[in-house]
Short mmCIF file of C-alpha atoms in Angstrom, two decimals:
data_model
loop_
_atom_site.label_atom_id
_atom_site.label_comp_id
_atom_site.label_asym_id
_atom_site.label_seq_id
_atom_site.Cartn_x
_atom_site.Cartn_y
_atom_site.Cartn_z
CA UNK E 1 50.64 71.07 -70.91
CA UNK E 2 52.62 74.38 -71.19
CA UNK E 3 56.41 73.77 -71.56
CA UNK E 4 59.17 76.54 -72.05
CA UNK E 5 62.02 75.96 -73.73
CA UNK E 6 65.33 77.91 -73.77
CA UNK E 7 67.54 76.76 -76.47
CA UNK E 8 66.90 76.28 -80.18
CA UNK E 9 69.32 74.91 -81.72
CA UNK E 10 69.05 71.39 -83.51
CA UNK E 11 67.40 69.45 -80.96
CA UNK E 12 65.67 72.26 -79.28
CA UNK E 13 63.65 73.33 -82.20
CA UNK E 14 63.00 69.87 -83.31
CA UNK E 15 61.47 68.84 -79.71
CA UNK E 16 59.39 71.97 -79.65
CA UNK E 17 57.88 71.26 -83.32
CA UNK E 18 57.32 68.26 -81.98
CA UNK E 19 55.61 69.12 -78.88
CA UNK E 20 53.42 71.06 -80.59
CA UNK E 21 52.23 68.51 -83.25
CA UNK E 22 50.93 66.93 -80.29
CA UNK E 23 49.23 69.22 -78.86
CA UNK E 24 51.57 70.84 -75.63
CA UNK E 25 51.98 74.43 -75.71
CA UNK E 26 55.24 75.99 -75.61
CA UNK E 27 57.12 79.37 -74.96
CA UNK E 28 60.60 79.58 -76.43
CA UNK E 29 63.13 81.81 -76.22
CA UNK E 30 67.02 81.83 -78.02
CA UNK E 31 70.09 83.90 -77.90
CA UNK E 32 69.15 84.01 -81.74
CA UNK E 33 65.90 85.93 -82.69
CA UNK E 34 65.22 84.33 -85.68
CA UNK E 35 65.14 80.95 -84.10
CA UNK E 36 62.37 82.08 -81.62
CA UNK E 37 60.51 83.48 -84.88
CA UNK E 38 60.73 80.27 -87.21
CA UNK E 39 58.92 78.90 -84.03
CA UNK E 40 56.23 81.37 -83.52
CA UNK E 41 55.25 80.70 -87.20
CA UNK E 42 55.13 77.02 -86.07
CA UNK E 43 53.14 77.58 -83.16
CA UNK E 44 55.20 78.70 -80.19
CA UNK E 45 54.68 81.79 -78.36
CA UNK E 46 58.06 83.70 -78.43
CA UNK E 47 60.06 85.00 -75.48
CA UNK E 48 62.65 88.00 -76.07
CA UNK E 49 64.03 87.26 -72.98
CA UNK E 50 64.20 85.08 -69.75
CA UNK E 51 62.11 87.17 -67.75
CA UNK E 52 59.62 87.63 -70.92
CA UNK E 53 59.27 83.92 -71.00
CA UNK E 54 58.76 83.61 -66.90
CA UNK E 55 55.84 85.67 -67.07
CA UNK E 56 54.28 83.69 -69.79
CA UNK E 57 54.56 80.42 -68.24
CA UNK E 58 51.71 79.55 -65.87
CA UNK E 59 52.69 78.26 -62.34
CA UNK E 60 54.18 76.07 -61.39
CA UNK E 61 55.92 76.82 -63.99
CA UNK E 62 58.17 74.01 -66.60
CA UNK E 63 61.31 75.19 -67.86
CA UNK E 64 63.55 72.72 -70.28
CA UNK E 65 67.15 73.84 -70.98
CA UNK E 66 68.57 72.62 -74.51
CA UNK E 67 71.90 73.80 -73.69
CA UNK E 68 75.48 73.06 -74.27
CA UNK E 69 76.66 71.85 -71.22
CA UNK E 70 79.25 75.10 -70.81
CA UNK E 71 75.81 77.52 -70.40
CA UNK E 72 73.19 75.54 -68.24
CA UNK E 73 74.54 77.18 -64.65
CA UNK E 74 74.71 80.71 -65.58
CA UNK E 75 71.33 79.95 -67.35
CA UNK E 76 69.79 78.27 -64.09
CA UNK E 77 71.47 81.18 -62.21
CA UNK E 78 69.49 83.76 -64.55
CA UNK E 79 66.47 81.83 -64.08
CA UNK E 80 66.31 81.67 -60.47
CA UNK E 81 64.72 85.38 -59.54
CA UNK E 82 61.95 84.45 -61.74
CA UNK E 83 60.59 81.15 -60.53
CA UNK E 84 58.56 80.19 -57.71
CA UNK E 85 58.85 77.09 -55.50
CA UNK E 86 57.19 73.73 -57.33
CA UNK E 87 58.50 75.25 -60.29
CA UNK E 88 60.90 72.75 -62.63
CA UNK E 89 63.97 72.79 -64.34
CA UNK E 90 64.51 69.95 -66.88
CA UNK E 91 68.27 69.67 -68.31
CA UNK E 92 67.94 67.82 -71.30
CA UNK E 93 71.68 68.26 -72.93
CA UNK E 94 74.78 66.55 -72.43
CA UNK E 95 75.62 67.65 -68.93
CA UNK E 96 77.92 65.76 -66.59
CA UNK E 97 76.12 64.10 -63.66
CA UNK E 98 77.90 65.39 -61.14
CA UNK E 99 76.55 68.96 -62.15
CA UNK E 100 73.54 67.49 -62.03
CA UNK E 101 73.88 66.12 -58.54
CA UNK E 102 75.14 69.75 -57.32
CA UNK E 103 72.35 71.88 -59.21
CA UNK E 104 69.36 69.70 -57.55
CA UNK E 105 70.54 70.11 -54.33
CA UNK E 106 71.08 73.96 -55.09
CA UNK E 107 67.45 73.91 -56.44
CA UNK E 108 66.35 71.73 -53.66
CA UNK E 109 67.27 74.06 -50.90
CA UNK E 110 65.05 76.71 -52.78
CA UNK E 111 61.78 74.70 -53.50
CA UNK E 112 62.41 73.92 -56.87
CA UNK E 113 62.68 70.75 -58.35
CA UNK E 114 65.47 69.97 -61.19
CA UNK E 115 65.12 66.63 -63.77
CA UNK E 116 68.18 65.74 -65.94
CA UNK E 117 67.02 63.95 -69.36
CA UNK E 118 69.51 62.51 -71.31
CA UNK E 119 67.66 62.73 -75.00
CA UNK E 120 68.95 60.80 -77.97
CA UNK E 121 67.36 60.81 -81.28
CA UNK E 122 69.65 63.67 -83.00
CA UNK E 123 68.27 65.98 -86.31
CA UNK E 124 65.69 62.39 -87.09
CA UNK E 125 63.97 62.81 -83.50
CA UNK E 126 61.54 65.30 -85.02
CA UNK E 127 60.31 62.87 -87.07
CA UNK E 128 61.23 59.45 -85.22
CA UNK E 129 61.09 60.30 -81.68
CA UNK E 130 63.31 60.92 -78.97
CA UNK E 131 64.80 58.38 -76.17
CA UNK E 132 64.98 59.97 -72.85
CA UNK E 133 66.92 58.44 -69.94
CA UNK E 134 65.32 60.62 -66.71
CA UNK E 135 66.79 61.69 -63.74
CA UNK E 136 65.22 63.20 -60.14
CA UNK E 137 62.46 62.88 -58.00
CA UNK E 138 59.38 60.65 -58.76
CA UNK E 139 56.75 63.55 -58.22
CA UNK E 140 58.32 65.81 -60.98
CA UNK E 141 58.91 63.53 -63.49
CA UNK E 142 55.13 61.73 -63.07
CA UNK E 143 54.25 65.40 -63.71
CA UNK E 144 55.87 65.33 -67.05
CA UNK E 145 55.10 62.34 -68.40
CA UNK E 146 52.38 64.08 -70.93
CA UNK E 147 55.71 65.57 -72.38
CA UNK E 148 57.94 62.57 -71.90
CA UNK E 149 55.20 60.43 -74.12
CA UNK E 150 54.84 63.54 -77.02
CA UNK E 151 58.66 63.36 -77.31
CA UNK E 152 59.25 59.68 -77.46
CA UNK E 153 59.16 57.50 -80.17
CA UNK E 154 55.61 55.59 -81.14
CA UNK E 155 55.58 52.34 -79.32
CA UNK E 156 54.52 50.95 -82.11
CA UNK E 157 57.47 51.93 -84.04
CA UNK E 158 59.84 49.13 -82.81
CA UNK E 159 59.01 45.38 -81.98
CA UNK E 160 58.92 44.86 -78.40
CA UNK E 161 61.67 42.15 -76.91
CA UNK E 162 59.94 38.69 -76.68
CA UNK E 163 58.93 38.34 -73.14
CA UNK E 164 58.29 41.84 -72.16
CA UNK E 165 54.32 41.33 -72.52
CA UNK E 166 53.73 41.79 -69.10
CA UNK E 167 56.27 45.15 -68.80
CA UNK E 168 53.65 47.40 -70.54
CA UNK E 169 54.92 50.28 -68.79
CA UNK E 170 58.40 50.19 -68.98
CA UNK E 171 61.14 51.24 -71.42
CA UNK E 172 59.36 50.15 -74.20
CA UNK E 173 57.82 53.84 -74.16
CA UNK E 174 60.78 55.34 -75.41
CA UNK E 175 61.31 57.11 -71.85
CA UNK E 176 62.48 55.82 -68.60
CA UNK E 177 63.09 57.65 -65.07
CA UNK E 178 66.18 55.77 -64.30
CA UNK E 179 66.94 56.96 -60.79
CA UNK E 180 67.49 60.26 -58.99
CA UNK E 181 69.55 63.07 -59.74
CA UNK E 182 72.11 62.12 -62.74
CA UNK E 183 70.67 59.12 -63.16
CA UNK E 184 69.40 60.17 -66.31
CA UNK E 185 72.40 61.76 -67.56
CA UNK E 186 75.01 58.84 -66.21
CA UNK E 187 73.06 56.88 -67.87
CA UNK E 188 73.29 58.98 -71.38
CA UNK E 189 76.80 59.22 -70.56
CA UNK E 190 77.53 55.49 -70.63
CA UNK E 191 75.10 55.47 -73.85
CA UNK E 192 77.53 57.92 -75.78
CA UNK E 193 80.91 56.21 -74.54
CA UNK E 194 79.29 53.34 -76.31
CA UNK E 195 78.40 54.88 -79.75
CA UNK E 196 82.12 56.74 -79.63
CA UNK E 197 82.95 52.83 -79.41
CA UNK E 198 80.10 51.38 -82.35
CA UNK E 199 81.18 54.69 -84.17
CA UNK E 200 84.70 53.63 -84.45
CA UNK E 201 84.48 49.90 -84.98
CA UNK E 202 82.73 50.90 -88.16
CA UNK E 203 85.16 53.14 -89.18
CA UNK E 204 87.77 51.20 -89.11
CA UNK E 205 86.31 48.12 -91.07
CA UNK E 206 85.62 50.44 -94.03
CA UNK E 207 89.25 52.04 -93.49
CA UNK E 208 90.14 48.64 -93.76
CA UNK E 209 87.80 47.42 -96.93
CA UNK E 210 89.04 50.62 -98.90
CA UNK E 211 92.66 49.84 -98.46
CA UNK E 212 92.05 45.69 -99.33
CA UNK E 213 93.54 46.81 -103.08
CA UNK E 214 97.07 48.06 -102.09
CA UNK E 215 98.40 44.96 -103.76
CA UNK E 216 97.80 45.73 -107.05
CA UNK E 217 99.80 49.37 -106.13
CA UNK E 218 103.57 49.83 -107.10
CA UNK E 219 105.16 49.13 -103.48
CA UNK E 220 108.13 51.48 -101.66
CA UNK E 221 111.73 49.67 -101.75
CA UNK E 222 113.30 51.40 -99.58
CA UNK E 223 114.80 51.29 -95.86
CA UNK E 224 111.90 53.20 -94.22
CA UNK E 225 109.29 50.91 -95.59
CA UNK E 226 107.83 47.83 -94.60
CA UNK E 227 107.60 45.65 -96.83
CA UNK E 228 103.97 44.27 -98.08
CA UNK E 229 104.72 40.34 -97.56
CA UNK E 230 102.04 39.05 -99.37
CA UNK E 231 100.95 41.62 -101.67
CA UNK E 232 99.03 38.74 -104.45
CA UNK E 233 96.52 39.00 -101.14
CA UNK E 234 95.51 42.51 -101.11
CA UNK E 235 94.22 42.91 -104.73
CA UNK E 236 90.63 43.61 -103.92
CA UNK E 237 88.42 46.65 -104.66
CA UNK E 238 85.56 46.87 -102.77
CA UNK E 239 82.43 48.85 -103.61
CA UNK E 240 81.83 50.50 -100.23
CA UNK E 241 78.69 51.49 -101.03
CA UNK E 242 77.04 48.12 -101.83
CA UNK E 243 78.86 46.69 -98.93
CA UNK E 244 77.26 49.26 -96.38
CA UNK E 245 73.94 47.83 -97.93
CA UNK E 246 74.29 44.62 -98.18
CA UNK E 247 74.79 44.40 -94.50
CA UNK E 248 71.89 46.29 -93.60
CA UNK E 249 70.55 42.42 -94.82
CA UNK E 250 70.18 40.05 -92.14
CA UNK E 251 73.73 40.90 -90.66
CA UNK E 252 74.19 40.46 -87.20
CA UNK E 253 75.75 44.12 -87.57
CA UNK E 254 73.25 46.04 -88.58
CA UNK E 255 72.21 48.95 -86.76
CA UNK E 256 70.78 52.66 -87.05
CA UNK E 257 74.73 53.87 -87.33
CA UNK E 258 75.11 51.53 -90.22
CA UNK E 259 71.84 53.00 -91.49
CA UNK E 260 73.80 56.42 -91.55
CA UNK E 261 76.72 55.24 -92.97
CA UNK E 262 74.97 53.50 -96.06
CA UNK E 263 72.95 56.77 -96.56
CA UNK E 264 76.29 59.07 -96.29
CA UNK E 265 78.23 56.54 -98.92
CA UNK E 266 75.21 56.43 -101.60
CA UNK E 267 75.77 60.34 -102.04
CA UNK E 268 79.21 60.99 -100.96
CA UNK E 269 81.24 57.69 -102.06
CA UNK E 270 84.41 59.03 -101.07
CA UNK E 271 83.40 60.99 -98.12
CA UNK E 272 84.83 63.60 -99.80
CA UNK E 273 82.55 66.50 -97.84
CA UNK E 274 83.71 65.69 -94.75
CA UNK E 275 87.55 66.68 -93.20
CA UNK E 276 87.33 63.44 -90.76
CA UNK E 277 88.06 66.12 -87.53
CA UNK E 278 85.69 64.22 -85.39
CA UNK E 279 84.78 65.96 -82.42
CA UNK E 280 83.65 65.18 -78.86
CA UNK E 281 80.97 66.96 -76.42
CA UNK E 282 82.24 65.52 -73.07
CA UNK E 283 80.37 62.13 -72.78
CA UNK E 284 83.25 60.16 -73.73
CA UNK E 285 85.58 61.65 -71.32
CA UNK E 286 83.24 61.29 -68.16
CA UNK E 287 82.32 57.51 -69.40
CA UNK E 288 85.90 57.07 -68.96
CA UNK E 289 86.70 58.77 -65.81
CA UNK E 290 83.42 56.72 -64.19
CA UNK E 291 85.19 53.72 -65.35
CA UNK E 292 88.39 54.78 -63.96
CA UNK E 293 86.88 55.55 -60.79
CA UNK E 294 84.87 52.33 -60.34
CA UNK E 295 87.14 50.57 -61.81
CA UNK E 296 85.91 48.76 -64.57
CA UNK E 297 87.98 48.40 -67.57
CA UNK E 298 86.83 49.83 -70.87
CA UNK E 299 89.51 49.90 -73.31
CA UNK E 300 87.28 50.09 -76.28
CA UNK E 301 85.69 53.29 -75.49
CA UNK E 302 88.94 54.69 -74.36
CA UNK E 303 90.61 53.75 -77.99
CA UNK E 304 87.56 55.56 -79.37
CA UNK E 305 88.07 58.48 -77.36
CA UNK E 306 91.68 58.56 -78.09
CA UNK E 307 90.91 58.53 -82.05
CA UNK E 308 88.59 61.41 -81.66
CA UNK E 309 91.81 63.16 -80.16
CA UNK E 310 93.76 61.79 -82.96
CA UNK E 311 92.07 63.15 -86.43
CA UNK E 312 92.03 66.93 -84.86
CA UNK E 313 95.84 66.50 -84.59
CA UNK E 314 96.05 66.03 -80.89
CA UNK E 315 98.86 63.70 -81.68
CA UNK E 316 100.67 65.94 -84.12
CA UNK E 317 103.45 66.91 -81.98
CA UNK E 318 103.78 63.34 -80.46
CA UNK E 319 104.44 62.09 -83.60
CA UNK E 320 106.69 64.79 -84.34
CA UNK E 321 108.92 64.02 -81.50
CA UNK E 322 108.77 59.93 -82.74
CA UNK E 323 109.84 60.97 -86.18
CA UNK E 324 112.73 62.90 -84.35
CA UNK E 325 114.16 60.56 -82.05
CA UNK E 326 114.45 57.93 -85.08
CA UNK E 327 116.22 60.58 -87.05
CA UNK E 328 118.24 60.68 -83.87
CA UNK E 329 119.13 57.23 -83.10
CA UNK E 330 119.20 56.08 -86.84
CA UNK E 331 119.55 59.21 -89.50
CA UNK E 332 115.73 57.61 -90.69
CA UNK E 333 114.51 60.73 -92.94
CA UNK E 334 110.98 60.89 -93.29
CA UNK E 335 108.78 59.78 -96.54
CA UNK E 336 106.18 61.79 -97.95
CA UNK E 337 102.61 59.55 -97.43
#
C-alpha cells in the first residue's frame, strides 16, 4: 500500500521507517529538507512540496498528517486543491476531537474521507510498535488496516488477557477503530490525562524517597520554620536507582513509565540533565474540560495538570503575592531554600 506522509519529526520518521520495513511504500515530504532526504536513503520517495507529493500518490490517494496540532488545518486547507473525492486524510497527532469532528464534516461535504488516530508508542515505536486508537467511518479505516497492522506492535509481543481467546480480532492487535469521528483521538485524550496522572504519582514517591534523610540534616530554628517533629524518623538514604529496579520485580507498580524511570536513574542518578520544566501538548487540558463538561470528577489528572503548570513557573507570581501578604499581616521575611 502507498502511504504519504507529511511530517517528520520524531514519530513521523519513525512510522515511515517502519512502514517501509514492512513492505508499504511511502512519499514524504517536511518543512525540513534534510528530513525528507534521511528518508529517501531509507526508502521513501521524497516530496519537495505538497503538490509534488499529490502527484506521486496514486488515487485514491492516502495522506497521514504527523503534525502538531497548531498546523493540521492550514495543512488540510493546502491539501484540499490537490485531492480527489475517496481520497483520505489520516490525523495521527495530538489533535482535539472537536477539530476532528469539524474537519470530517468539512471533508465530508467534499467527498473525502478524514480518520483521526491517536498513536502512542513515542521515539521506542520504531522498534516496539505503535498503539493506535482510530476514529471515522468503517469503509476508510477497513481500507487501512494493511497500515494499521505494519504500525502496531507484534501480537505476539504482549500476553493476551486470560479470557480473550475467543476476541482474536480485537485490541489485542495493537489497533482499534473506536468509533466515528474523534473517537480515536477522545480516546488518546483520556489516555494522556492518565499518564500526566501515572507520570506524577511517580514523581512524587521518588521526591519523597530522596528527601527520607532530612533528619540527619542540621534543622532551621527560627520563626519561619516548621519545625521537623520527629526528625530520629527521617534518617534514611535511599539508593534511587536500585529502588527504581527493584520494583520493576514483581511489584504491583510496575509499568513501561517505571521502565523509563529506572533507565533515566542508572545514567543520570541525580537527574541532573534535565531542568524539571515539564511541558504539556494539550491532552491534559481537554481530558479535563471533557470531565468538566460531563461531569465526572478527576482530581488526579487535574493535580497533574496543575504541576505541569507549576515547574515552568506558572505559579511564580502567585506565590509572590503569598509571600507578600504574610510580610503584610505579620513582618514574616522570607528564607533563602
Amino acid at each position: 500500500m502507498q502511504i504519504g506522509m507529511v511530517g517528520l519529526g520524531r514519530m513521523g520518521a519513525n512510522m515511515v521507517r517502519r512502514l517501509l520495513g514492512a513492505g508499504q511504500t511511502c512519499v514524504v515530504h517536511d518543512i525540513h529538507p534534510a528530513a525528507v532526504r534521511s528518508l529517501v536513503d531509507a526508502g521513501a520517495t521524497g516530496a519537495a512540496s505538497l503538490p509534488e507529493l499529490a502527484r506521486q500518490l496514486e488515487s485514491p490517494r492516502i495522506v497521514w498528517l504527523m503534525l502538531p496540532a497548531a498546523v493540521v488545518d492550514a495543512t488540510i486547507e493546502a491539501l484540499l486543491p490537490l485531492l480527489q473525492a475517496g481520497d483520505i486524510v489520516v490525523d495521527g497527532g495530538n489533535s482535539s476531537y472537536r477539530d476532528d469532528l469539524r474537519r470530517a464534516a468539512a471533508l465530508t461535504a467534499r467527498g473525502l474521507h478524514y480518520v483521526d488516530v491517536g498513536t502512542s508508542g513515542g521515539v521506542w515505536g520504531l522498534a516496539n510498535g505503535y498503539c493506535l486508537m482510530i476514529g471515522g467511518e468503517a469503509g476508510p479505516v477497513q481500507r487501512l488496516e494493511p497500515v494499521f497492522t505494519a504500525l502496531a506492535p507484534d501480537p505476539q509481543a504482549t500476553p493476551p488477557t486470560p479470557g480473550r481467546e475467543a476476541r482474536r480480532a480485537g485490541a489485542e492487535r495493537g489497533w482499534l477503530h473506536c468509533g466515528p469521528s474523534g473517537a480515536g483521538h477522545f480516546v488518546k485524550m483520556v489516555h494522556n490525562g492518565i499518564e500526566y496522572g501515572l507520570m506524577a504519582a511517580y514523581a512524587e514517591g521518588f521526591d519523597l524517597l530522596r528527601h527520607a534523610g532530612i533528619g540527619a540534616e542540621a534543622q532551621a530554628s527560627d520563626a519561619e520554620t516548621a519545625p521537623l517533629a520527629h526528625p530520629e524518623a527521617y534518617r534514611y538514604e535511599f539508593d534511587l536507582t536500585e529502588i527504581a529496579e527493584l520494583w520493576r520485580h514483581g511489584s504491583v507498580v510496575r509499568s513501561w513509565l517505571l521502565d523509563l524511570t529506572a533507565h533515566a536513574l542508572l545514567h543520570d542518578p541525580g537527574l541532573e540533565q534535565v531542568r524539571g520544566r515539564v511541558a504539556d501538548s494539550g491532552e491534559g487540558r481537554w481530558t479535563l474540560q471533557a470531565a468538566i463538561d460531563i461531569g465526572v470528577p478527576a482530581p488526579v489528572l487535574a493535580t497533574a495538570l496543575f504541576a505541569r503548570f507549576g515547574s515552568r513557573g506558572g505559579g511564580d507570581f502567585a506565590n509572590r503575592v503569598l509571600s507578600a501578604m504574610r510580610r503584610e499581616f505579620g513582618g514574616h521575611q522570607e528564607r533563602e531554600a
